Every structure is written in structure tokens, then in C-alpha cells.
């Protein structure tokens, strides 16, 4: 199913909000305990009603499901638990009718150990697939560290049948593919071509820095980024404007290399911005705007800021690796005071709502903060209703809870088959601070869902968001402030990060006396930039009043 779009129509995403969905946990359409693709298709109208324009699907490929689908055993088929390829085509057709773009996961740094490639490679040293993976007679230091300490103490595991060690950056059941091998790269491009031909807008590219480690091995004289050049060229030849949104938890100074020369985005078109994500949570923990404002000021994205993907929480732990030890401690004490809430010696395994004590006003504030940022916002399914977590589940599964559509014990999910170790654990109904659901909030004015819908709608209506952005000059440490300037108008976004009322004096002389509220947590009196009031956890977006057009 070819896309009917103009080249480059979805490159910049200045008008876009992305909604991340876990197919296994979104909607169970047939009562077997698994979310599925038909369930997502049934809920695309709801997704469109949020104002989002792009749906990001987590893996739905054939898998043993030992790492939430990131252990792929066939990249070109739909796992039967989620449906079949006809269900995917039906989803794409309905998405197109609604004007929704669809991103899928490109997971090609590793496979499942159950993948036919690996199974043949371990059985036969003479197989062509043997060189598709990384083997050694003894563990070798390649500068690759385990991703999941302390659960994983080495990146090498002995395989009795193969008679050698194989390397795995992630879990032992996820052997690394050797992207230095041109045959592996050809297979990656075949996978990309398959899904692009079915109409996807592009890919979220998993584990990009680890992919580049292997491309450097293929050509040590170059830095490895040629792989991203090739991937971009291949994708755009088949679908001009295709999205390549990279997962690269690297320092912001490295972003320009991931985008390409001069920030042209001729490598990755978008990057998930881990640097800003870390500073955002430091600001929330301190209840001070400075950490995030300073990060935005010093941030050099290497291209239009609309190519930065910004988010609060996703499907993984909140990895705080870009903070100092002391800063990481502050965030941990604020949002993960108990050791059971922490993971991998670096992060937090919680959903957003319980981290913020389930306070609807504080949650709304956090989304006003996210949506005020330059870049492309990413919302995780369920956060729009304040869904919670289940800390009794292991590792990152604590925050991978099923979407709560109604007030039933499982939010519309059936109990998964008893004894099925691969089934998502959705049956006990424990979801953190409270039971929340779409049914209760959908039509209730002032609900968290209602407020987030309103924020998204207002953001999409403000052309200034795509204009020049800088931190606003003001005198209140507890308030975060940004200013956007379009060709003929300006926008001032203020967010109170504290539970106390604030009086803010904005030192922007050209805005005095000309502002009008366009988004707010509650009606305010007065729009003088010299004395702007904010409620506890309050937010105000104010626009410079438009001047009447001179008819003469």
C-alpha cells in the first residue's frame, strides 16, 4: 500500500504529536489476554481525538516475547498473538483515512536467539549465517558494556552447540547482529523496504550507537556514521520524507553527527532527546526552571529543533545517565525513594502519575511543560489518563501496564492464559496510585484527559511554536519560561513547577501590555507581563495580542 503524500510532507513534524502504543497492552479485541492490531484499529478514532498525528507502534513482529517483543524471531511477519499481516494492512488503511501516520520499530542491532538465522548459525559453522553474528573462542574486550547491570554481568555467553561464545549487548537471548557484514545490511534494507511498501511513515531505530559500533568495525578508517547515510538514502529512495527517529542516549554535543552534515537530517531525521529528558526531571525534582532552561540554552541540536523528540516517560526505565551522581540522587529521592522503584543502577522503573503522587494538577503541569518545549512531543499511551504502575512485576515490566479503557479489574483485558510465561502480566488489576480509565474521563470537563486534549489542540493551532525559541527572562526561580517568536507574533509559555502560587515579572519589554491568555490551568485576571500570577502547579501560555489589519 503506497503512501499518497508529497515528498517531505512529514519531515519536520512542526505540527506533530506522536502517541506511543504497546500493541500487547493497548486493547484485547478477542478476549485472549493479549492486546492486538485489530484492537488498535478500533481505537484509532480515540487516538485522533487526542489531536495526535503520528502513532508509534512498539514491536508486533514474531517473537518469543522474552523482552517485550524486542527479541524478534521474524522481522517480516506479525506475531499471531497480535494478528496477521492483513490486520496490519487494515490498521494502515484506517490510519490513512483518519490522517494518521504510523511509525514502526526497526530492531536490527540484535535478534532473538530463536531466530532461524541464529539457530542455523549455531548448528553449522559453514552456514552463511554464522558470520551474521559475533563469535569468539574466548570472551574478547570490544569496549562494549552490558546494558542491564546487575542482571547481566557479561556481553559474552557460551553456546554449547556452536562451540563458541556469542556476543550480546543486551540480554543473553538477544545475540548481536554483525552489521559490519554487508549481507546483514542488505537484509536490514529488505526489512525496511517491506514495511515502507506497506505504507509506514518510517521507523523508530532501536539502539543506534550500538549499530554504529559494528559499522565502524566494517571500515575502521571512518566513524561508522556512513551506515546512517546509507539507511537514509535507501529509505528516501523508496519513500521520500520517510522518518528515521533514532534512539541514541548520547550527549547533546554528538547530535549533529547523528543528523548529518550541517544538521540537514540526511542521516537520522529525528532524535529522541535524552539530554533534555534528564534535565527536565531534574527541574521537576528541584521545582526550579533553571536546569531545563540552561539545557535548552546550551543545547546544540544540529538542525531545526522540530527534529528533537521530547517526552516525559516511555516504555523503558527513566535512564538518568546524563546527570551527575549528585543530580541523579536528587531525582531518585524525589521520584523513586524506595529501592524497589530503581533499576540498573541508573534509572527509575515507574510511570509518571505515581511519580507525581497522582496529583491531576501536577500531572497537567508536567504535560504543559512538555508541550511548551521546542521539538516533537511524544506521549506514552495511558499517561493521558494518569495510569499507574505495578512494582510487583520484574524490571521494566512494572511500567508496562495495560491501557485502562473501562473500570473493570483489567481495563478491558481478559486474564492471560495461566502458566504462559510469555504472556503479559495484566490480570491482577494493580495499577499504582488509583484506578483510572478512559470511560470515566472521556467526556468529563476538567479531567486530565480533557486538559491534555486541550493542550495539544492549542499547541497545534499556534504557528509560533515552529518559530525562533529562547528562554524567557523572568524573576521567579520556581517557574519555567520560554518565548517563541514567529514572523508577526510572539508566544510566552510559563509553567509553575511548585505547589505554591507564584507572581512572575517577565523582563521582556516588547511584551508588556500586549498579552492575552491562550492556554491556562484556570482563568486568570490580568495579562501584564510585569505581574503575572500562576496557581500552584499552574501554567499559562500567553500570546502577543494581534494588531488589527490596516484596511487602507
Short mmCIF file of C-alpha atoms in Angstrom, two decimals:
data_model
loop_
_atom_site.label_atom_id
_atom_site.label_comp_id
_atom_site.label_asym_id
_atom_site.label_seq_id
_atom_site.Cartn_x
_atom_site.Cartn_y
_atom_site.Cartn_z
CA UNK A 1 0.00 0.00 0.00
CA UNK A 2 1.88 3.05 -1.24
CA UNK A 3 1.54 6.34 0.59
CA UNK A 4 -0.32 9.15 -1.17
CA UNK A 5 1.79 12.06 0.03
CA UNK A 6 4.10 14.70 -1.28
CA UNK A 7 7.86 14.27 -0.79
CA UNK A 8 8.92 15.59 2.58
CA UNK A 9 5.35 16.11 3.84
CA UNK A 10 6.18 14.69 7.27
CA UNK A 11 9.86 15.50 7.69
CA UNK A 12 9.83 18.36 10.15
CA UNK A 13 6.86 17.46 12.36
CA UNK A 14 6.43 21.04 13.49
CA UNK A 15 2.71 20.30 13.64
CA UNK A 16 3.04 16.80 15.04
CA UNK A 17 2.50 14.98 18.31
CA UNK A 18 3.49 11.30 18.50
CA UNK A 19 1.50 8.74 20.50
CA UNK A 20 3.42 5.63 21.56
CA UNK A 21 1.46 2.36 21.75
CA UNK A 22 2.40 -1.05 23.09
CA UNK A 23 0.32 -3.42 20.92
CA UNK A 24 0.35 -6.16 23.59
CA UNK A 25 -1.21 -3.85 26.17
CA UNK A 26 -3.50 -1.47 24.31
CA UNK A 27 -6.75 -3.31 23.55
CA UNK A 28 -7.59 -7.02 23.62
CA UNK A 29 -10.10 -7.42 20.77
CA UNK A 30 -10.77 -11.16 21.10
CA UNK A 31 -10.57 -11.93 24.83
CA UNK A 32 -7.34 -13.94 24.85
CA UNK A 33 -5.47 -11.61 27.23
CA UNK A 34 -3.27 -10.04 24.53
CA UNK A 35 -3.64 -6.61 23.02
CA UNK A 36 -3.59 -6.84 19.24
CA UNK A 37 -3.59 -4.90 15.98
CA UNK A 38 -7.38 -5.09 15.47
CA UNK A 39 -7.73 -3.58 18.94
CA UNK A 40 -5.53 -0.65 17.95
CA UNK A 41 -7.51 -0.18 14.74
CA UNK A 42 -10.71 0.03 16.81
CA UNK A 43 -9.19 2.81 18.89
CA UNK A 44 -7.69 4.97 16.12
CA UNK A 45 -10.66 7.35 16.33
CA UNK A 46 -9.89 7.88 20.03
CA UNK A 47 -6.22 8.47 19.19
CA UNK A 48 -7.15 11.01 16.53
CA UNK A 49 -9.44 12.78 19.00
CA UNK A 50 -6.38 13.50 21.16
CA UNK A 51 -5.02 15.69 18.38
CA UNK A 52 -2.00 13.49 17.71
CA UNK A 53 -0.91 12.98 14.11
CA UNK A 54 1.53 10.08 14.39
CA UNK A 55 1.22 6.66 16.01
CA UNK A 56 4.40 4.86 17.09
CA UNK A 57 3.88 1.11 17.41
CA UNK A 58 6.19 -0.92 19.62
CA UNK A 59 7.21 -4.33 18.20
CA UNK A 60 4.45 -6.60 16.91
CA UNK A 61 6.77 -8.93 14.96
CA UNK A 62 7.03 -12.67 15.56
CA UNK A 63 8.81 -13.14 18.88
CA UNK A 64 9.27 -15.44 21.90
CA UNK A 65 8.34 -12.28 23.86
CA UNK A 66 11.10 -12.50 26.43
CA UNK A 67 11.92 -8.79 26.09
CA UNK A 68 8.54 -7.30 25.31
CA UNK A 69 8.88 -8.02 21.60
CA UNK A 70 12.38 -6.58 21.16
CA UNK A 71 13.60 -10.16 20.76
CA UNK A 72 12.49 -10.57 17.15
CA UNK A 73 12.42 -14.00 15.52
CA UNK A 74 10.99 -12.84 12.17
CA UNK A 75 11.10 -9.20 11.08
CA UNK A 76 8.75 -9.73 8.15
CA UNK A 77 5.72 -11.24 9.89
CA UNK A 78 3.19 -10.29 12.56
CA UNK A 79 3.23 -12.43 15.68
CA UNK A 80 -0.03 -14.46 15.78
CA UNK A 81 -0.75 -13.08 19.25
CA UNK A 82 -1.13 -9.63 17.65
CA UNK A 83 -2.93 -10.70 14.47
CA UNK A 84 -1.62 -11.16 10.95
CA UNK A 85 -0.40 -9.08 8.04
CA UNK A 86 -3.97 -8.47 6.87
CA UNK A 87 -4.72 -6.92 10.27
CA UNK A 88 -1.72 -4.64 9.84
CA UNK A 89 -2.91 -3.56 6.38
CA UNK A 90 -6.37 -2.85 7.82
CA UNK A 91 -4.78 -0.72 10.54
CA UNK A 92 -2.79 1.23 7.94
CA UNK A 93 -5.86 1.83 5.80
CA UNK A 94 -7.89 3.16 8.74
CA UNK A 95 -4.97 5.33 9.86
CA UNK A 96 -4.75 6.83 6.38
CA UNK A 97 -8.48 7.59 6.40
CA UNK A 98 -8.01 9.49 9.67
CA UNK A 99 -4.87 11.32 8.55
CA UNK A 100 -2.63 9.45 10.98
CA UNK A 101 0.96 8.47 10.18
CA UNK A 102 2.36 5.22 11.57
CA UNK A 103 5.91 4.59 12.77
CA UNK A 104 7.15 1.06 13.46
CA UNK A 105 10.22 -0.26 15.24
CA UNK A 106 13.39 -1.15 13.35
CA UNK A 107 15.10 -3.60 15.71
CA UNK A 108 18.19 -4.80 13.83
CA UNK A 109 21.05 -4.44 16.31
CA UNK A 110 20.20 -7.93 17.56
CA UNK A 111 17.69 -10.74 17.09
CA UNK A 112 16.09 -13.37 19.31
CA UNK A 113 18.18 -16.48 19.88
CA UNK A 114 15.17 -18.30 18.42
CA UNK A 115 15.54 -16.53 15.07
CA UNK A 116 16.17 -19.03 12.24
CA UNK A 117 19.36 -17.13 11.34
CA UNK A 118 20.86 -17.72 14.77
CA UNK A 119 19.59 -21.28 15.03
CA UNK A 120 21.30 -22.20 11.77
CA UNK A 121 24.43 -20.23 12.68
CA UNK A 122 24.92 -22.14 15.94
CA UNK A 123 24.35 -25.52 14.29
CA UNK A 124 26.69 -25.08 11.33
CA UNK A 125 29.99 -23.18 11.30
CA UNK A 126 29.92 -23.27 7.50
CA UNK A 127 26.50 -21.67 7.26
CA UNK A 128 26.31 -18.22 5.64
CA UNK A 129 24.52 -17.11 8.80
CA UNK A 130 27.50 -17.90 11.03
CA UNK A 131 29.10 -14.57 10.10
CA UNK A 132 25.86 -12.70 10.68
CA UNK A 133 26.60 -12.84 14.42
CA UNK A 134 29.68 -12.18 16.56
CA UNK A 135 31.59 -15.22 17.86
CA UNK A 136 34.78 -15.81 19.83
CA UNK A 137 36.62 -18.78 21.32
CA UNK A 138 37.16 -16.73 24.47
CA UNK A 139 35.44 -13.52 25.68
CA UNK A 140 37.03 -10.51 24.00
CA UNK A 141 37.03 -6.92 25.22
CA UNK A 142 35.47 -4.93 22.38
CA UNK A 143 34.65 -1.91 24.50
CA UNK A 144 31.00 -2.98 24.78
CA UNK A 145 29.49 -2.90 28.26
CA UNK A 146 26.42 -4.86 29.45
CA UNK A 147 23.26 -2.80 29.17
CA UNK A 148 21.45 -4.27 32.17
CA UNK A 149 23.67 -4.36 35.26
CA UNK A 150 23.48 -6.15 37.65
CA UNK A 151 21.16 -8.62 35.85
CA UNK A 152 23.80 -9.06 33.13
CA UNK A 153 27.48 -9.43 34.09
CA UNK A 154 28.98 -10.07 30.63
CA UNK A 155 28.23 -9.49 26.96
CA UNK A 156 29.52 -13.00 26.13
CA UNK A 157 27.65 -16.29 26.58
CA UNK A 158 28.94 -19.78 25.82
CA UNK A 159 26.87 -21.76 23.33
CA UNK A 160 27.40 -25.48 23.68
CA UNK A 161 26.07 -26.39 20.27
CA UNK A 162 28.10 -23.71 18.49
CA UNK A 163 31.23 -24.47 20.49
CA UNK A 164 31.95 -20.74 20.87
CA UNK A 165 30.92 -17.66 22.79
CA UNK A 166 28.47 -15.26 21.12
CA UNK A 167 28.16 -11.57 21.93
CA UNK A 168 25.01 -9.87 23.18
CA UNK A 169 24.95 -6.22 24.21
CA UNK A 170 21.52 -6.77 25.71
CA UNK A 171 20.12 -9.99 27.22
CA UNK A 172 21.76 -13.38 26.51
CA UNK A 173 18.72 -14.37 24.45
CA UNK A 174 19.41 -11.41 22.10
CA UNK A 175 22.57 -12.15 20.08
CA UNK A 176 24.13 -9.13 18.34
CA UNK A 177 23.91 -8.96 14.58
CA UNK A 178 27.20 -8.09 12.87
CA UNK A 179 26.30 -5.03 10.81
CA UNK A 180 29.88 -4.99 9.54
CA UNK A 181 28.75 -7.84 7.28
CA UNK A 182 27.26 -6.48 4.01
CA UNK A 183 24.86 -9.43 3.84
CA UNK A 184 23.35 -8.36 7.16
CA UNK A 185 22.96 -4.81 5.94
CA UNK A 186 21.22 -6.00 2.78
CA UNK A 187 18.75 -7.88 4.95
CA UNK A 188 18.17 -4.72 7.04
CA UNK A 189 17.31 -2.81 3.86
CA UNK A 190 14.98 -5.61 2.76
CA UNK A 191 13.14 -5.29 6.08
CA UNK A 192 12.87 -1.52 5.67
CA UNK A 193 11.59 -1.85 2.09
CA UNK A 194 8.92 -4.34 3.16
CA UNK A 195 7.31 -2.09 5.78
CA UNK A 196 7.72 1.11 3.75
CA UNK A 197 5.87 -0.59 0.90
CA UNK A 198 3.03 -1.31 3.31
CA UNK A 199 2.73 2.41 3.95
CA UNK A 200 4.53 3.18 7.20
CA UNK A 201 5.78 6.74 7.56
CA UNK A 202 9.12 5.49 8.86
CA UNK A 203 10.89 3.86 11.76
CA UNK A 204 11.99 4.38 15.31
CA UNK A 205 15.52 2.96 15.01
CA UNK A 206 16.48 0.96 18.09
CA UNK A 207 19.94 1.09 19.75
CA UNK A 208 21.61 3.34 17.16
CA UNK A 209 25.01 3.83 18.92
CA UNK A 210 25.41 0.05 19.18
CA UNK A 211 24.65 -0.30 15.47
CA UNK A 212 27.39 2.23 14.72
CA UNK A 213 29.89 0.25 16.80
CA UNK A 214 29.61 -2.55 14.23
CA UNK A 215 29.64 -0.26 11.19
CA UNK A 216 32.93 1.18 12.47
CA UNK A 217 34.29 -2.36 12.53
CA UNK A 218 33.44 -2.69 8.83
CA UNK A 219 35.52 0.34 7.94
CA UNK A 220 37.85 1.44 10.76
CA UNK A 221 39.05 4.44 8.75
CA UNK A 222 35.60 6.03 9.04
CA UNK A 223 33.50 6.85 12.09
CA UNK A 224 30.66 4.45 11.33
CA UNK A 225 28.08 7.11 10.56
CA UNK A 226 28.17 6.08 6.92
CA UNK A 227 25.64 3.41 7.95
CA UNK A 228 23.10 6.13 8.76
CA UNK A 229 23.88 7.81 5.43
CA UNK A 230 23.11 4.55 3.64
CA UNK A 231 19.93 3.90 5.65
CA UNK A 232 18.63 7.39 4.94
CA UNK A 233 19.44 7.16 1.24
CA UNK A 234 17.75 3.77 0.98
CA UNK A 235 14.60 4.86 2.84
CA UNK A 236 14.17 8.15 0.95
CA UNK A 237 14.67 6.50 -2.41
CA UNK A 238 11.61 4.37 -1.67
CA UNK A 239 9.59 6.84 0.39
CA UNK A 240 10.71 10.48 0.12
CA UNK A 241 10.37 12.10 3.54
CA UNK A 242 10.50 8.82 5.46
CA UNK A 243 11.15 9.27 9.18
CA UNK A 244 14.18 7.73 10.85
CA UNK A 245 13.81 8.56 14.55
CA UNK A 246 16.84 7.33 16.41
CA UNK A 247 17.21 6.04 19.94
CA UNK A 248 20.65 7.37 20.85
CA UNK A 249 21.30 8.10 24.51
CA UNK A 250 24.34 10.27 23.81
CA UNK A 251 25.37 13.74 24.91
CA UNK A 252 23.82 16.64 23.02
CA UNK A 253 27.19 17.64 21.57
CA UNK A 254 27.09 14.48 19.46
CA UNK A 255 23.66 15.13 17.95
CA UNK A 256 24.92 16.91 14.80
CA UNK A 257 26.81 13.78 13.77
CA UNK A 258 23.64 11.71 14.04
CA UNK A 259 21.70 14.19 11.91
CA UNK A 260 24.33 14.67 9.23
CA UNK A 261 26.33 17.48 7.73
CA UNK A 262 25.13 20.94 8.71
CA UNK A 263 22.12 19.48 10.54
CA UNK A 264 20.47 18.59 7.24
CA UNK A 265 18.96 15.41 8.69
CA UNK A 266 20.36 13.35 5.83
CA UNK A 267 21.13 10.61 8.37
CA UNK A 268 18.53 10.38 11.12
CA UNK A 269 15.61 12.75 10.61
CA UNK A 270 14.74 12.83 14.33
CA UNK A 271 16.44 12.03 17.62
CA UNK A 272 14.89 11.12 20.95
CA UNK A 273 16.39 13.80 23.19
CA UNK A 274 17.68 12.03 26.30
CA UNK A 275 19.73 15.07 27.33
CA UNK A 276 16.67 17.31 27.66
CA UNK A 277 14.68 14.48 29.26
CA UNK A 278 17.23 14.17 32.06
CA UNK A 279 17.34 17.93 32.73
CA UNK A 280 13.54 18.12 32.64
CA UNK A 281 13.29 15.66 35.53
CA UNK A 282 15.98 17.50 37.43
CA UNK A 283 13.85 20.64 37.12
CA UNK A 284 10.78 18.74 38.31
CA UNK A 285 12.71 17.32 41.26
CA UNK A 286 14.16 20.69 42.31
CA UNK A 287 10.97 22.55 41.39
CA UNK A 288 13.17 25.07 39.62
CA UNK A 289 13.18 26.09 35.99
CA UNK A 290 16.93 26.70 35.75
CA UNK A 291 18.20 23.16 34.94
CA UNK A 292 15.90 22.80 31.95
CA UNK A 293 16.27 26.42 30.82
CA UNK A 294 20.05 26.16 30.95
CA UNK A 295 19.98 22.91 28.99
CA UNK A 296 17.85 24.46 26.27
CA UNK A 297 20.12 27.49 26.09
CA UNK A 298 23.29 25.42 25.71
CA UNK A 299 21.64 22.74 23.56
CA UNK A 300 23.02 22.48 20.04
CA UNK A 301 20.65 20.12 18.24
CA UNK A 302 22.47 20.36 14.92
CA UNK A 303 19.37 21.27 12.95
CA UNK A 304 15.81 22.56 13.36
CA UNK A 305 14.59 21.92 16.90
CA UNK A 306 11.47 20.28 15.49
CA UNK A 307 13.69 17.25 14.86
CA UNK A 308 14.19 16.71 18.59
CA UNK A 309 11.65 14.26 20.02
CA UNK A 310 10.74 15.24 23.60
CA UNK A 311 8.95 13.04 26.12
CA UNK A 312 8.27 12.50 29.82
CA UNK A 313 8.05 8.71 30.10
CA UNK A 314 8.36 5.84 27.65
CA UNK A 315 8.41 2.03 27.72
CA UNK A 316 11.87 1.78 29.30
CA UNK A 317 13.32 2.90 32.59
CA UNK A 318 13.88 6.61 33.16
CA UNK A 319 17.61 6.44 32.44
CA UNK A 320 19.35 9.27 34.33
CA UNK A 321 22.82 8.52 32.99
CA UNK A 322 23.38 12.04 31.67
CA UNK A 323 23.14 13.60 35.13
CA UNK A 324 25.95 13.79 37.64
CA UNK A 325 25.86 11.37 40.55
CA UNK A 326 24.61 14.11 42.89
CA UNK A 327 21.92 15.23 40.43
CA UNK A 328 20.82 11.66 39.85
CA UNK A 329 20.48 11.26 43.62
CA UNK A 330 18.18 14.29 43.78
CA UNK A 331 15.85 12.86 41.14
CA UNK A 332 15.89 9.43 42.76
CA UNK A 333 15.00 10.82 46.18
CA UNK A 334 12.16 12.86 44.71
CA UNK A 335 10.59 10.22 42.46
CA UNK A 336 11.95 6.81 43.49
CA UNK A 337 12.50 6.96 47.26
CA UNK A 338 12.26 3.17 47.64
CA UNK A 339 14.95 0.87 46.26
CA UNK A 340 12.27 -1.27 44.57
CA UNK A 341 11.48 1.70 42.32
CA UNK A 342 15.03 1.84 40.91
CA UNK A 343 16.71 -0.25 38.24
CA UNK A 344 20.08 -0.95 36.57
CA UNK A 345 21.95 1.37 38.95
CA UNK A 346 20.94 4.31 36.77
CA UNK A 347 17.20 4.70 36.44
CA UNK A 348 13.61 4.63 37.67
CA UNK A 349 11.09 1.92 36.74
CA UNK A 350 7.91 3.92 37.30
CA UNK A 351 5.15 5.55 35.34
CA UNK A 352 4.70 9.30 35.50
CA UNK A 353 1.46 9.51 37.52
CA UNK A 354 2.66 7.77 40.70
CA UNK A 355 5.98 9.62 40.44
CA UNK A 356 3.94 12.82 40.80
CA UNK A 357 1.77 11.41 43.62
CA UNK A 358 -1.24 11.01 41.34
CA UNK A 359 -1.96 14.74 41.59
CA UNK A 360 -4.01 15.70 38.50
CA UNK A 361 -2.88 19.33 38.67
CA UNK A 362 0.77 18.34 38.89
CA UNK A 363 0.34 15.87 36.04
CA UNK A 364 -1.33 18.51 33.87
CA UNK A 365 1.50 20.89 34.70
CA UNK A 366 4.07 18.33 33.56
CA UNK A 367 2.34 17.97 30.20
CA UNK A 368 2.02 21.74 29.82
CA UNK A 369 5.79 21.75 30.37
CA UNK A 370 6.41 19.03 27.77
CA UNK A 371 4.14 20.59 25.18
CA UNK A 372 5.73 24.01 25.66
CA UNK A 373 9.13 22.66 24.58
CA UNK A 374 10.51 23.03 21.06
CA UNK A 375 10.60 19.76 19.17
CA UNK A 376 8.15 16.92 18.60
CA UNK A 377 6.30 15.79 21.76
CA UNK A 378 5.87 12.06 22.39
CA UNK A 379 3.05 10.81 24.64
CA UNK A 380 3.05 7.29 26.04
CA UNK A 381 -0.30 5.53 25.92
CA UNK A 382 -2.16 5.78 29.22
CA UNK A 383 -0.33 8.81 30.50
CA UNK A 384 -3.15 10.98 29.15
CA UNK A 385 -5.40 9.45 31.83
CA UNK A 386 -2.78 9.23 34.61
CA UNK A 387 -2.25 5.47 34.52
CA UNK A 388 -0.10 3.89 37.21
CA UNK A 389 2.37 1.03 37.58
CA UNK A 390 2.74 -2.40 39.16
CA UNK A 391 6.00 -2.64 41.08
CA UNK A 392 5.41 -6.33 41.79
CA UNK A 393 6.39 -7.04 38.18
CA UNK A 394 10.04 -7.60 37.32
CA UNK A 395 12.37 -4.96 35.91
CA UNK A 396 10.79 -2.64 33.32
CA UNK A 397 7.53 -4.59 33.26
CA UNK A 398 6.47 -2.53 36.27
CA UNK A 399 5.60 0.37 33.99
CA UNK A 400 4.27 -1.77 31.13
CA UNK A 401 0.68 -1.94 32.30
CA UNK A 402 -2.44 -2.39 30.13
CA UNK A 403 -4.45 0.55 28.89
CA UNK A 404 -7.40 1.23 31.20
CA UNK A 405 -10.37 1.66 28.91
CA UNK A 406 -13.05 0.99 31.49
CA UNK A 407 -13.48 0.48 35.22
CA UNK A 408 -13.14 -3.32 35.13
CA UNK A 409 -10.31 -5.01 37.06
CA UNK A 410 -8.17 -5.23 33.94
CA UNK A 411 -9.37 -2.23 32.00
CA UNK A 412 -10.92 -4.34 29.28
CA UNK A 413 -8.29 -7.10 29.20
CA UNK A 414 -9.06 -10.74 29.84
CA UNK A 415 -6.88 -12.85 32.12
CA UNK A 416 -3.87 -14.17 30.22
CA UNK A 417 -3.51 -17.92 29.94
CA UNK A 418 -2.32 -19.31 33.26
CA UNK A 419 1.19 -20.63 33.10
CA UNK A 420 2.05 -18.85 29.86
CA UNK A 421 5.35 -17.29 30.87
CA UNK A 422 5.45 -15.16 27.74
CA UNK A 423 2.00 -13.65 28.34
CA UNK A 424 1.83 -10.04 29.52
CA UNK A 425 1.01 -9.94 33.22
CA UNK A 426 -2.20 -7.95 33.22
CA UNK A 427 -4.55 -9.93 35.39
CA UNK A 428 -4.31 -8.65 38.95
CA UNK A 429 -5.56 -5.11 38.42
CA UNK A 430 -2.87 -3.29 40.42
CA UNK A 431 -2.08 -0.04 38.69
CA UNK A 432 -0.41 2.21 41.22
CA UNK A 433 -2.00 5.14 42.98
CA UNK A 434 -5.57 4.68 41.80
CA UNK A 435 -7.80 3.09 39.19
CA UNK A 436 -8.17 5.41 36.22
CA UNK A 437 -9.81 4.85 32.87
CA UNK A 438 -10.82 6.45 29.60
CA UNK A 439 -14.52 5.74 30.15
CA UNK A 440 -14.56 7.94 33.24
CA UNK A 441 -12.55 10.84 31.78
CA UNK A 442 -13.53 10.99 28.10
CA UNK A 443 -16.44 13.42 28.42
CA UNK A 444 -15.79 14.91 31.86
CA UNK A 445 -14.77 18.57 31.61
CA UNK A 446 -11.59 19.27 33.53
CA UNK A 447 -10.40 15.65 33.61
CA UNK A 448 -6.73 15.02 32.92
CA UNK A 449 -7.65 13.58 29.53
CA UNK A 450 -9.74 16.65 28.73
CA UNK A 451 -6.92 19.01 29.74
CA UNK A 452 -4.26 17.20 27.70
CA UNK A 453 -6.53 17.16 24.65
CA UNK A 454 -6.96 20.90 25.02
CA UNK A 455 -3.20 21.46 25.35
CA UNK A 456 -2.47 19.51 22.18
CA UNK A 457 -5.17 21.34 20.22
CA UNK A 458 -3.87 24.73 21.31
CA UNK A 459 -0.27 23.79 20.54
CA UNK A 460 -1.17 22.69 17.02
CA UNK A 461 -3.00 25.99 16.44
CA UNK A 462 -0.01 28.14 17.42
CA UNK A 463 2.29 28.72 14.45
CA UNK A 464 4.78 30.45 16.75
CA UNK A 465 5.86 27.03 18.11
CA UNK A 466 7.71 26.46 14.83
CA UNK A 467 9.47 29.83 15.11
CA UNK A 468 12.54 31.01 16.98
CA UNK A 469 12.69 29.86 20.60
CA UNK A 470 14.65 31.06 23.61
CA UNK A 471 14.25 31.04 27.37
CA UNK A 472 12.16 33.93 28.67
CA UNK A 473 13.73 36.46 31.01
CA UNK A 474 11.85 36.44 34.32
CA UNK A 475 12.48 36.73 38.05
CA UNK A 476 10.90 33.56 39.52
CA UNK A 477 13.15 30.50 40.16
CA UNK A 478 10.17 28.16 40.54
CA UNK A 479 8.82 28.97 37.08
CA UNK A 480 9.97 27.65 33.72
CA UNK A 481 9.60 30.11 30.87
CA UNK A 482 10.06 30.03 27.10
CA UNK A 483 9.47 32.61 24.41
CA UNK A 484 8.65 31.85 20.77
CA UNK A 485 8.77 34.46 18.02
CA UNK A 486 7.05 33.96 14.68
CA UNK A 487 7.08 36.32 11.74
CA UNK A 488 4.37 38.57 13.14
CA UNK A 489 3.60 37.36 16.66
CA UNK A 490 5.14 36.01 19.87
CA UNK A 491 4.21 33.39 22.44
CA UNK A 492 5.18 33.29 26.11
CA UNK A 493 4.91 29.91 27.89
CA UNK A 494 5.14 29.87 31.70
CA UNK A 495 4.88 26.78 33.91
CA UNK A 496 4.87 26.80 37.72
CA UNK A 497 6.96 23.82 38.88
CA UNK A 498 5.99 24.34 42.53
CA UNK A 499 2.97 23.68 44.71
CA UNK A 500 2.90 27.33 45.76
CA UNK A 501 1.33 30.31 43.94
CA UNK A 502 3.84 32.46 42.10
CA UNK A 503 3.95 36.07 40.96
CA UNK A 504 6.17 36.42 37.90
CA UNK A 505 7.72 39.54 36.43
CA UNK A 506 8.74 38.88 32.85
CA UNK A 507 11.57 41.11 31.68
CA UNK A 508 10.51 41.25 28.04
CA UNK A 509 9.83 44.94 27.30
CA UNK A 510 8.18 44.33 23.93
CA UNK A 511 5.56 42.08 25.53
CA UNK A 512 4.31 44.47 28.19
CA UNK A 513 0.62 45.26 27.97
CA UNK A 514 0.09 43.24 24.80
CA UNK A 515 -0.57 39.69 26.05
CA UNK A 516 -3.68 37.52 26.01
CA UNK A 517 -4.07 34.04 27.56
CA UNK A 518 -4.42 31.20 25.03
CA UNK A 519 -3.86 28.23 27.38
CA UNK A 520 -4.15 28.14 31.17
CA UNK A 521 -4.90 25.81 34.08
CA UNK A 522 -7.64 28.20 35.32
CA UNK A 523 -8.88 31.65 34.29
CA UNK A 524 -6.57 34.45 35.41
CA UNK A 525 -7.16 38.15 35.84
CA UNK A 526 -4.67 40.44 34.18
CA UNK A 527 -2.09 39.77 31.47
CA UNK A 528 0.56 42.34 32.31
CA UNK A 529 3.99 40.78 31.79
CA UNK A 530 5.26 42.79 34.76
CA UNK A 531 2.95 40.92 37.16
CA UNK A 532 1.70 37.54 36.01
CA UNK A 533 0.11 35.24 38.58
CA UNK A 534 0.39 31.46 38.46
CA UNK A 535 -1.57 29.00 40.61
CA UNK A 536 0.18 26.10 42.38
CA UNK A 537 1.27 23.72 39.57
CA UNK A 538 -0.24 26.31 37.22
CA UNK A 539 0.59 27.13 33.62
CA UNK A 540 -0.14 29.96 31.22
CA UNK A 541 0.65 30.36 27.55
CA UNK A 542 0.20 33.97 26.52
CA UNK A 543 0.25 35.35 23.01
CA UNK A 544 1.10 38.85 21.97
CA UNK A 545 -2.18 40.49 21.02
CA UNK A 546 -2.61 40.62 17.26
CA UNK A 547 -2.71 44.09 15.77
CA UNK A 548 -5.71 44.90 13.54
CA UNK A 549 -5.00 44.89 9.84
CA UNK A 550 -4.91 48.34 8.25
CA UNK A 551 -7.60 48.10 5.57
CA UNK A 552 -6.08 51.00 3.65
#
